[in-house]
């Protein structure tokens, strides 16, 4: 685990020292979305600009443990607005696909694949270096017959760090 964090830190340190230009909205951005994500934890995140004020975002989260395995794939269309200089806010909508395999107490098993709708609201800051940091809120409405939490509406708050190129 230490090696993973050291590798990520080294990657961002090299990016900071080799590239010193800022963009309003980068053509591409890749990084991590770190949050609760309804139990999925960190997600790999990719953004692709479509125009000066619109972009697509895709996220892949997965989790594997002794009694829980699953993945979540999310796609969002986002609109961006400038707040002040390199500080923006954004809103988006989209959906995704998720699959869960879990062993619950009382010998109950959950094996399910389902789709969900998602919204997205957040703020971001573009540093002078190619680093983008964002804080967002993502409500999700799942269409599932047998879910783990007995609710179909989930809320996720996450901090994202992305390298822009």
Coordinates of N, CA and C in Angstrom, one line a residue:
X1 N 0.8 -1.2 0.0 CA 0.0 0.0 0.0 C 0.9 1.3 0.0
X2 N 2.0 1.2 0.8 CA 2.9 2.4 0.8 C 3.5 2.6 -0.6
X3 N 3.8 1.5 -1.3 CA 4.3 1.7 -2.6 C 3.4 2.4 -3.6
X4 N 2.1 2.1 -3.5 CA 1.1 2.7 -4.4 C 1.0 4.2 -4.1
X5 N 1.0 4.6 -2.8 CA 0.9 6.0 -2.5 C 2.2 6.7 -2.9
X6 N 3.3 6.1 -2.7 CA 4.6 6.6 -3.1 C 4.7 6.8 -4.6
X7 N 4.2 5.9 -5.4 CA 4.1 6.0 -6.8 C 3.3 7.1 -7.3
X8 N 2.1 7.2 -6.7 CA 1.2 8.3 -7.1 C 1.8 9.7 -6.7
X9 N 2.4 9.8 -5.5 CA 3.0 11.0 -5.1 C 4.1 11.4 -6.1
X10 N 4.9 10.4 -6.5 CA 6.1 10.7 -7.4 C 5.5 11.1 -8.8
X11 N 4.5 10.5 -9.2 CA 3.9 10.8 -10.5 C 3.5 12.3 -10.5
X12 N 2.7 12.7 -9.5 CA 2.3 14.1 -9.4 C 3.4 15.1 -9.2
X13 N 4.4 14.7 -8.5 CA 5.6 15.6 -8.3 C 6.3 15.8 -9.6
X14 N 6.5 14.7 -10.4 CA 7.1 14.9 -11.7 C 6.3 15.8 -12.7
X15 N 5.0 15.6 -12.6 CA 4.1 16.4 -13.4 C 4.2 17.8 -13.1
X16 N 4.2 18.1 -11.8 CA 4.3 19.5 -11.3 C 5.6 20.2 -11.8
X17 N 6.7 19.5 -11.8 CA 8.0 20.1 -12.1 C 8.3 20.1 -13.6
X18 N 7.6 19.3 -14.4 CA 7.9 19.3 -15.8 C 7.0 20.2 -16.7
X19 N 5.8 20.4 -16.2 CA 4.8 21.2 -17.0 C 4.3 22.3 -16.1
X20 N 4.4 23.5 -16.6 CA 4.0 24.7 -15.9 C 3.0 25.6 -16.7
X21 N 2.0 25.0 -17.2 CA 0.9 25.7 -17.9 C -0.4 25.3 -17.4
X22 N -1.3 26.3 -17.4 CA -2.7 26.0 -16.9 C -3.7 26.2 -18.1
X23 N -4.7 25.4 -18.0 CA -5.8 25.4 -19.1 C -7.1 25.6 -18.3
X24 N -8.0 26.3 -19.0 CA -9.3 26.5 -18.4 C -10.0 25.1 -18.2
X25 N -10.2 24.5 -19.4 CA -10.7 23.1 -19.4 C -9.8 22.3 -20.2
X26 N -9.2 21.3 -19.7 CA -8.2 20.5 -20.4 C -9.0 19.6 -21.3
X27 N -8.3 19.2 -22.4 CA -8.9 18.2 -23.4 C -9.1 16.9 -22.7
X28 N -8.2 16.5 -21.8 CA -8.2 15.2 -21.1 C -7.8 15.4 -19.7
X29 N -8.3 14.6 -18.8 CA -7.9 14.6 -17.4 C -8.1 13.2 -16.8
X30 N -7.1 12.7 -16.1 CA -7.2 11.4 -15.5 C -6.7 11.4 -14.1
X31 N -7.3 10.6 -13.2 CA -6.9 10.6 -11.9 C -7.8 9.7 -11.0
X32 N -7.9 10.1 -9.7 CA -8.7 9.3 -8.8 C -9.8 10.2 -8.2
X33 N -10.9 9.6 -8.0 CA -12.0 10.2 -7.2 C -12.1 9.4 -5.9
X34 N -11.8 10.1 -4.8 CA -11.7 9.4 -3.5 C -12.9 9.8 -2.7
X35 N -13.8 8.8 -2.4 CA -15.0 9.1 -1.6 C -15.6 7.8 -1.2
X36 N -16.8 7.9 -0.7 CA -17.5 6.7 -0.2 C -18.1 5.9 -1.3
X37 N -18.7 6.5 -2.3 CA -19.2 5.8 -3.5 C -20.0 4.6 -3.2
X38 N -20.8 4.6 -2.1 CA -21.7 3.5 -1.7 C -20.9 2.2 -1.5
X39 N -19.8 2.4 -0.8 CA -19.0 1.2 -0.4 C -17.9 0.8 -1.4
X40 N -17.8 1.5 -2.6 CA -16.8 1.2 -3.6 C -15.5 1.9 -3.4
X41 N -15.5 2.9 -2.5 CA -14.2 3.6 -2.2 C -13.7 4.4 -3.4
X42 N -12.4 4.3 -3.7 CA -11.7 5.1 -4.7 C -12.2 4.6 -6.1
X43 N -12.3 5.6 -7.0 CA -12.6 5.3 -8.4 C -11.5 5.8 -9.3
X44 N -11.2 5.2 -10.4 CA -10.4 5.7 -11.5 C -11.3 6.6 -12.3
X45 N -10.8 7.9 -12.6 CA -11.7 8.9 -13.2 C -11.0 9.4 -14.4
X46 N -11.8 9.6 -15.5 CA -11.3 10.1 -16.8 C -12.3 11.2 -17.3
X47 N -11.8 12.3 -17.7 CA -12.6 13.4 -18.3 C -12.2 13.7 -19.7
X48 N -13.1 14.0 -20.6 CA -12.8 14.3 -21.9 C -13.7 15.6 -22.3
X49 N -13.0 16.7 -22.7 CA -13.7 17.9 -23.0 C -14.4 17.7 -24.4
X50 N -15.6 18.2 -24.5 CA -16.4 18.2 -25.7 C -16.4 19.6 -26.3
X51 N -16.4 20.7 -25.5 CA -16.4 22.0 -25.9 C -15.8 22.9 -24.8
X52 N -15.9 24.2 -24.9 CA -15.3 25.0 -23.8 C -16.0 24.9 -22.5
X53 N -17.3 24.5 -22.5 CA -18.1 24.4 -21.3 C -18.7 23.1 -21.0
X54 N -18.4 22.0 -21.8 CA -19.0 20.7 -21.6 C -17.9 19.6 -21.7
X55 N -18.2 18.6 -20.9 CA -17.2 17.4 -21.0 C -18.0 16.2 -20.6
X56 N -17.3 15.0 -20.9 CA -17.8 13.7 -20.4 C -16.9 13.2 -19.3
X57 N -17.4 12.6 -18.3 CA -16.6 12.0 -17.3 C -17.0 10.5 -17.1
X58 N -16.0 9.7 -17.0 CA -16.2 8.2 -16.8 C -15.4 7.8 -15.5
X59 N -16.1 7.0 -14.7 CA -15.5 6.5 -13.5 C -15.6 5.0 -13.3
X60 N -14.6 4.4 -12.8 CA -14.7 2.9 -12.6 C -14.2 2.7 -11.1
X61 N -15.1 2.1 -10.4 CA -14.8 1.8 -9.0 C -15.0 0.3 -8.8
X62 N -14.1 -0.3 -8.0 CA -14.2 -1.7 -7.7 C -13.8 -2.0 -6.3
X63 N -14.3 -3.1 -5.8 CA -13.9 -3.5 -4.4 C -14.0 -5.0 -4.3
X64 N -13.0 -5.5 -3.6 CA -12.9 -7.0 -3.4 C -12.4 -7.2 -2.0
X65 N -13.2 -8.1 -1.3 CA -12.9 -8.4 0.0 C -13.3 -9.8 0.4
X66 N -13.3 -10.1 1.7 CA -13.6 -11.5 2.1 C -15.1 -11.8 1.9
X67 N -16.0 -10.8 2.0 CA -17.4 -11.1 1.8 C -18.1 -10.1 0.8
X68 N -17.4 -9.4 0.1 CA -18.0 -8.4 -0.8 C -17.1 -8.2 -2.1
X69 N -17.6 -8.4 -3.2 CA -17.0 -8.1 -4.5 C -17.9 -7.3 -5.4
X70 N -17.4 -6.3 -6.1 CA -18.3 -5.6 -7.0 C -17.5 -4.6 -7.8
X71 N -18.2 -4.0 -8.8 CA -17.7 -2.9 -9.5 C -18.8 -1.9 -9.8
X72 N -18.4 -0.7 -10.1 CA -19.4 0.3 -10.5 C -18.8 1.1 -11.6
X73 N -19.5 1.2 -12.8 CA -19.1 2.0 -13.9 C -20.1 3.1 -14.1
X74 N -19.6 4.4 -14.1 CA -20.4 5.6 -14.1 C -20.0 6.5 -15.3
X75 N -21.0 7.0 -16.0 CA -20.7 7.9 -17.1 C -21.6 9.2 -16.9
X76 N -21.0 10.4 -17.0 CA -21.7 11.6 -16.7 C -21.4 12.6 -17.8
X77 N -22.4 13.4 -18.2 CA -22.2 14.6 -19.0 C -22.3 15.8 -18.1
X78 N -21.3 16.7 -18.2 CA -21.2 17.8 -17.3 C -21.1 19.2 -18.0
X79 N -21.8 20.2 -17.4 CA -21.7 21.6 -17.8 C -20.9 22.3 -16.8
X80 N -20.0 23.2 -17.3 CA -19.0 23.9 -16.4 C -19.3 25.4 -16.5
X81 N -19.1 26.1 -15.4 CA -19.3 27.6 -15.3 C -18.1 28.1 -14.4
X82 N -17.6 29.2 -14.9 CA -16.5 29.9 -14.1 C -17.0 30.6 -13.0
X83 N -16.4 30.4 -11.8 CA -16.7 31.2 -10.6 C -15.8 32.4 -10.5
X84 N -14.5 32.1 -10.5 CA -13.5 33.2 -10.4 C -12.1 32.6 -10.9
X85 N -11.7 33.1 -12.0 CA -10.4 32.7 -12.6 C -10.3 31.2 -12.8
X86 N -9.5 30.5 -12.1 CA -9.3 29.1 -12.3 C -10.3 28.2 -11.4
X87 N -11.2 28.9 -10.8 CA -12.2 28.2 -9.9 C -13.5 28.1 -10.6
X88 N -14.0 26.8 -10.8 CA -15.2 26.6 -11.6 C -16.2 25.8 -10.7
X89 N -17.4 25.8 -11.2 CA -18.4 24.8 -10.6 C -19.1 24.1 -11.8
X90 N -19.6 23.0 -11.5 CA -20.2 22.1 -12.6 C -21.4 21.3 -12.1
X91 N -22.2 21.0 -13.0 CA -23.4 20.1 -12.8 C -23.4 19.1 -13.9
X92 N -23.9 17.9 -13.6 CA -24.0 16.9 -14.6 C -25.1 15.9 -14.4
X93 N -25.3 15.0 -15.4 CA -26.3 13.9 -15.2 C -25.8 12.8 -16.1
X94 N -26.2 11.6 -15.7 CA -25.7 10.4 -16.4 C -26.3 9.2 -15.7
X95 N -25.5 8.1 -15.8 CA -25.9 6.8 -15.2 C -24.8 5.8 -15.2
X96 N -25.2 4.6 -14.9 CA -24.1 3.6 -14.9 C -24.6 2.2 -14.7
X97 N -23.7 1.3 -14.5 CA -23.9 -0.1 -14.3 C -23.1 -0.6 -13.1
X98 N -23.7 -1.4 -12.3 CA -23.0 -1.9 -11.1 C -23.3 -3.4 -10.9
X99 N -22.3 -4.1 -10.4 CA -22.5 -5.5 -10.1 C -22.0 -5.8 -8.7
X100 N -22.8 -6.5 -7.9 CA -22.4 -6.8 -6.5 C -22.6 -8.3 -6.2
X101 N -21.6 -8.9 -5.6 CA -21.6 -10.2 -5.0 C -21.3 -10.1 -3.5
X102 N -22.2 -10.4 -2.6 CA -21.9 -10.3 -1.2 C -22.5 -11.4 -0.4
X103 N -21.8 -11.8 0.6 CA -22.2 -12.8 1.6 C -22.6 -12.1 2.8
X104 N -23.9 -12.1 3.2 CA -24.4 -11.4 4.3 C -24.6 -12.3 5.5
X105 N -24.8 -11.8 6.7 CA -25.1 -12.6 7.9 C -26.3 -13.5 7.6
X106 N -26.5 -14.5 8.4 CA -27.6 -15.5 8.3 C -27.6 -16.3 7.0
X107 N -26.4 -16.5 6.4 CA -26.2 -17.3 5.2 C -27.0 -16.7 4.0
X108 N -27.2 -15.4 4.0 CA -27.9 -14.7 2.9 C -26.9 -14.2 1.9
X109 N -27.1 -14.5 0.6 CA -26.2 -14.1 -0.5 C -26.9 -13.1 -1.4
X110 N -26.2 -12.1 -1.8 CA -26.7 -11.2 -2.8 C -25.8 -11.2 -4.0
X111 N -26.4 -11.5 -5.1 CA -25.8 -11.5 -6.4 C -26.7 -10.7 -7.4
X112 N -26.2 -9.5 -7.7 CA -27.1 -8.6 -8.5 C -26.3 -7.7 -9.4
X113 N -26.8 -7.5 -10.6 CA -26.3 -6.5 -11.5 C -27.4 -5.5 -11.8
X114 N -27.2 -4.2 -11.8 CA -28.2 -3.3 -11.9 C -27.7 -2.0 -12.6
X115 N -28.7 -1.2 -13.1 CA -28.4 0.1 -13.7 C -28.8 1.2 -12.7
X116 N -28.2 2.4 -12.8 CA -28.6 3.5 -12.0 C -28.5 4.8 -12.7
X117 N -29.3 5.8 -12.3 CA -29.2 7.2 -12.8 C -28.4 8.0 -11.8
X118 N -27.6 8.9 -12.3 CA -26.8 9.7 -11.4 C -26.8 11.2 -11.7
X119 N -26.7 12.0 -10.7 CA -26.6 13.5 -10.9 C -25.2 13.8 -10.3
X120 N -24.8 15.0 -10.6 CA -23.4 15.4 -10.1 C -23.4 17.0 -10.0
X121 N -22.9 17.4 -8.8 CA -22.7 18.8 -8.6 C -21.4 19.0 -7.8
X122 N -20.6 20.0 -8.3 CA -19.3 20.1 -7.7 C -18.6 21.4 -8.0
X123 N -17.4 21.6 -7.3 CA -16.5 22.7 -7.6 C -15.2 22.2 -7.9
X124 N -14.4 22.9 -8.6 CA -13.0 22.5 -9.0 C -12.1 23.7 -9.1
X125 N -10.8 23.4 -8.9 CA -9.8 24.4 -9.0 C -8.7 23.9 -9.9
X126 N -8.3 24.7 -11.0 CA -7.2 24.4 -11.9 C -6.0 25.1 -11.4
X127 N -5.0 24.4 -10.9 CA -3.7 24.9 -10.5 C -2.9 25.4 -11.7
X128 N -1.9 26.2 -11.4 CA -0.9 26.6 -12.5 C -0.3 25.4 -13.1
X129 N -0.1 24.4 -12.4 CA 0.4 23.1 -12.9 C -0.7 22.3 -13.5
X130 N -0.5 21.2 -14.1 CA -1.7 20.5 -14.7 C -2.5 19.7 -13.7
X131 N -2.6 20.1 -12.5 CA -3.3 19.4 -11.5 C -4.7 20.1 -11.4
X132 N -5.7 19.2 -11.3 CA -7.1 19.6 -11.1 C -7.6 19.0 -9.9
X133 N -8.1 19.8 -8.9 CA -8.7 19.2 -7.7 C -10.2 19.6 -7.6
X134 N -11.0 18.6 -7.2 CA -12.4 18.9 -7.2 C -13.1 18.2 -6.0
X135 N -14.2 18.8 -5.6 CA -15.0 18.3 -4.6 C -16.4 18.2 -5.1
X136 N -17.0 17.0 -5.1 CA -18.4 16.9 -5.7 C -19.3 16.0 -4.9
X137 N -20.6 16.2 -5.2 CA -21.7 15.4 -4.6 C -22.4 14.7 -5.7
X138 N -22.6 13.4 -5.6 CA -23.3 12.6 -6.6 C -24.4 11.7 -6.0
X139 N -25.6 12.1 -6.2 CA -26.7 11.3 -5.8 C -27.0 10.2 -6.9
X140 N -27.3 9.0 -6.5 CA -27.6 7.9 -7.5 C -28.9 7.2 -7.1
X141 N -29.7 7.0 -8.1 CA -31.0 6.3 -8.0 C -30.9 5.0 -8.7
X142 N -30.8 3.8 -8.0 CA -30.6 2.5 -8.6 C -31.9 1.8 -8.8
X143 N -31.9 1.0 -9.9 CA -33.0 0.2 -10.3 C -32.6 -1.3 -10.0
X144 N -32.9 -1.7 -8.8 CA -32.4 -3.0 -8.3 C -33.5 -3.8 -7.6
X145 N -33.6 -5.1 -7.8 CA -34.6 -5.9 -7.1 C -34.2 -6.3 -5.7
X146 N -33.0 -6.6 -5.4 CA -32.5 -7.1 -4.1 C -31.2 -6.4 -3.8
X147 N -31.3 -5.2 -3.1 CA -30.1 -4.5 -2.9 C -29.6 -4.7 -1.4
X148 N -28.4 -4.2 -1.2 CA -27.7 -4.5 0.1 C -28.2 -3.6 1.2
X149 N -28.6 -2.4 0.9 CA -28.9 -1.4 1.9 C -30.4 -1.1 2.1
X150 N -31.2 -1.7 1.3 CA -32.6 -1.5 1.3 C -33.1 -0.1 1.0
X151 N -32.2 0.6 0.3 CA -32.6 1.9 -0.3 C -32.1 2.0 -1.7
X152 N -32.8 2.6 -2.6 CA -32.4 2.7 -4.0 C -31.8 4.1 -4.2
X153 N -31.8 5.0 -3.3 CA -31.2 6.3 -3.4 C -29.9 6.4 -2.6
X154 N -28.8 6.6 -3.2 CA -27.5 6.7 -2.5 C -26.9 8.0 -2.8
X155 N -26.1 8.5 -1.8 CA -25.4 9.8 -1.9 C -23.9 9.6 -1.7
X156 N -23.2 10.2 -2.6 CA -21.7 10.1 -2.5 C -21.1 11.5 -2.6
X157 N -20.1 11.7 -1.7 CA -19.3 12.9 -1.7 C -17.9 12.5 -1.9
X158 N -17.1 13.2 -2.8 CA -15.8 12.7 -3.1 C -14.9 13.9 -3.4
X159 N -13.6 13.7 -3.1 CA -12.5 14.6 -3.5 C -11.8 13.9 -4.7
X160 N -11.6 14.7 -5.7 CA -10.9 14.1 -6.9 C -9.6 14.9 -7.2
X161 N -8.6 14.1 -7.6 CA -7.3 14.7 -8.0 C -7.0 14.1 -9.4
X162 N -6.8 15.0 -10.4 CA -6.6 14.6 -11.7 C -5.5 15.3 -12.4
X163 N -4.8 14.6 -13.3 CA -3.7 15.2 -14.1 C -4.3 15.6 -15.4
X164 N -4.1 16.8 -15.8 CA -4.7 17.4 -17.1 C -3.7 17.3 -18.2
X165 N -4.1 16.9 -19.4 CA -3.2 16.9 -20.5 C -4.0 17.1 -21.8

